[in-house]
Amino acid sequence: MVTGLEGHCPTSELRTAPSTPIRQRVELAARLPFEAARVLTAQIPDLQPLTGWALVNDLADRTDASLATTRWDTGSVFAAVAALAGPDLLTRILRQLPSGFALLFGRAELNPAA
């Protein structure tokens, strides 16, 4: 699939996604196609994860693509990952991620009540 992230495979977003607990990583990898699972499990988790918006900005900078195109491409890849993960696993993963990732996965960004 060719996206606005020319030169990068569709799983590039997985390489730069923030770390998730090992249990969720393994469970997600088992549901992904082989190439995506290999990318996800081969990476070293980031100690300072990016927010969803910071991830899109970082990808846009590294690929020299527009923010709109990068946001669309990232959302497209993450929507496919969300479908493979299923609602329960995705909910557990999103609880561990910084703000802004729910929207990238096609979910509403809900803030807990104060």
Tab-separated table of C-alpha atoms in Angstrom:
chain	number	residue	atom	x	y	z
A	1	MET	CA	0.000	0.000	0.000
A	2	VAL	CA	1.455	3.362	-0.966
A	3	THR	CA	0.713	6.203	1.402
A	4	GLY	CA	1.978	9.710	1.923
A	5	LEU	CA	4.800	8.114	3.885
A	6	GLU	CA	6.783	7.193	0.777
A	7	GLY	CA	9.862	5.200	1.619
A	8	HIS	CA	8.292	3.796	4.756
A	9	CYS	CA	6.327	0.594	5.117
A	10	PRO	CA	2.768	0.976	6.455
A	11	THR	CA	4.012	-0.210	9.838
A	12	SER	CA	6.379	2.768	10.252
A	13	GLU	CA	3.953	4.201	12.783
A	14	LEU	CA	4.387	1.087	14.899
A	15	ARG	CA	8.116	1.706	15.099
A	16	THR	CA	7.622	5.129	16.619
A	17	ALA	CA	4.571	4.380	18.718
A	18	PRO	CA	5.087	4.705	22.445
A	19	SER	CA	5.742	1.679	24.537
A	20	THR	CA	2.924	-0.399	25.906
A	21	PRO	CA	3.228	-2.975	28.666
A	22	ILE	CA	4.814	-6.217	27.490
A	23	ARG	CA	1.632	-8.247	27.977
A	24	GLN	CA	-0.344	-6.002	25.597
A	25	ARG	CA	2.565	-5.907	23.113
A	26	VAL	CA	2.682	-9.688	22.910
A	27	GLU	CA	-1.097	-9.990	22.674
A	28	LEU	CA	-1.242	-7.352	19.919
A	29	ALA	CA	1.662	-8.926	18.008
A	30	ALA	CA	-0.196	-12.239	17.964
A	31	ARG	CA	-3.107	-10.544	16.169
A	32	LEU	CA	-1.067	-8.610	13.593
A	33	PRO	CA	0.225	-9.800	10.233
A	34	PHE	CA	3.736	-11.256	10.479
A	35	GLU	CA	5.630	-8.185	9.187
A	36	ALA	CA	3.818	-5.807	11.538
A	37	ALA	CA	4.279	-8.181	14.479
A	38	ARG	CA	7.997	-8.451	13.708
A	39	VAL	CA	8.368	-4.652	13.678
A	40	LEU	CA	6.420	-4.260	16.911
A	41	THR	CA	8.314	-6.932	18.830
A	42	ALA	CA	11.769	-6.005	17.521
A	43	GLN	CA	11.697	-2.428	18.760
A	44	ILE	CA	12.996	-1.211	22.086
A	45	PRO	CA	10.228	0.614	23.952
A	46	ASP	CA	10.628	4.374	24.148
A	47	LEU	CA	11.269	5.588	27.672
A	48	GLN	CA	9.649	8.956	26.923
A	49	PRO	CA	6.612	8.216	24.772
A	50	LEU	CA	5.224	10.879	22.461
A	51	THR	CA	1.659	12.130	22.590
A	52	GLY	CA	-0.482	11.287	19.584
A	53	TRP	CA	-0.017	14.747	18.081
A	54	ALA	CA	3.749	14.685	18.719
A	55	LEU	CA	3.934	11.321	16.925
A	56	VAL	CA	2.184	12.766	13.860
A	57	ASN	CA	4.497	15.798	13.906
A	58	ASP	CA	7.579	13.584	14.208
A	59	LEU	CA	6.483	11.367	11.310
A	60	ALA	CA	5.667	14.403	9.151
A	61	ASP	CA	9.105	15.890	9.831
A	62	ARG	CA	10.930	12.640	9.090
A	63	THR	CA	8.991	11.915	5.902
A	64	ASP	CA	8.720	15.504	4.654
A	65	ALA	CA	4.956	15.039	4.297
A	66	SER	CA	2.231	17.477	5.282
A	67	LEU	CA	0.665	17.181	8.713
A	68	ALA	CA	-2.734	16.480	7.143
A	69	THR	CA	-1.384	13.641	5.002
A	70	THR	CA	0.607	12.191	7.882
A	71	ARG	CA	-2.405	12.354	10.211
A	72	TRP	CA	-4.548	10.596	7.589
A	73	ASP	CA	-1.934	7.905	6.928
A	74	THR	CA	-1.270	7.311	10.611
A	75	GLY	CA	-4.979	7.097	11.353
A	76	SER	CA	-5.433	4.644	8.480
A	77	VAL	CA	-2.729	2.324	9.791
A	78	PHE	CA	-3.906	2.601	13.383
A	79	ALA	CA	-7.534	1.954	12.343
A	80	ALA	CA	-6.406	-1.320	10.758
A	81	VAL	CA	-4.445	-2.191	13.915
A	82	ALA	CA	-7.526	-1.362	16.024
A	83	ALA	CA	-9.659	-3.724	13.964
A	84	LEU	CA	-7.129	-6.530	14.395
A	85	ALA	CA	-6.632	-5.832	18.106
A	86	GLY	CA	-10.318	-5.842	18.937
A	87	PRO	CA	-12.121	-3.524	21.345
A	88	ASP	CA	-10.962	-5.058	24.642
A	89	LEU	CA	-7.244	-5.138	23.846
A	90	LEU	CA	-7.409	-1.697	22.241
A	91	THR	CA	-9.037	-0.259	25.364
A	92	ARG	CA	-6.277	-1.729	27.543
A	93	ILE	CA	-3.590	-0.350	25.225
A	94	LEU	CA	-5.158	3.108	25.058
A	95	ARG	CA	-5.246	3.296	28.857
A	96	GLN	CA	-1.431	3.048	28.791
A	97	LEU	CA	-0.795	5.575	25.994
A	98	PRO	CA	-0.405	9.346	26.290
A	99	SER	CA	-3.175	11.676	25.159
A	100	GLY	CA	-4.085	11.918	21.509
A	101	PHE	CA	-3.819	8.258	20.587
A	102	ALA	CA	-7.505	7.373	20.912
A	103	LEU	CA	-8.311	9.695	18.001
A	104	LEU	CA	-5.583	8.102	15.874
A	105	PHE	CA	-7.163	4.712	16.545
A	106	GLY	CA	-10.603	6.010	15.555
A	107	ARG	CA	-11.963	6.415	19.068
A	108	ALA	CA	-13.173	9.463	20.960
A	109	GLU	CA	-10.614	10.962	23.315
A	110	LEU	CA	-12.361	10.856	26.676
A	111	ASN	CA	-10.958	12.562	29.724
A	112	PRO	CA	-11.833	11.110	33.128
A	113	ALA	CA	-14.166	13.205	35.254
A	114	ALA	CA	-12.476	15.302	37.917
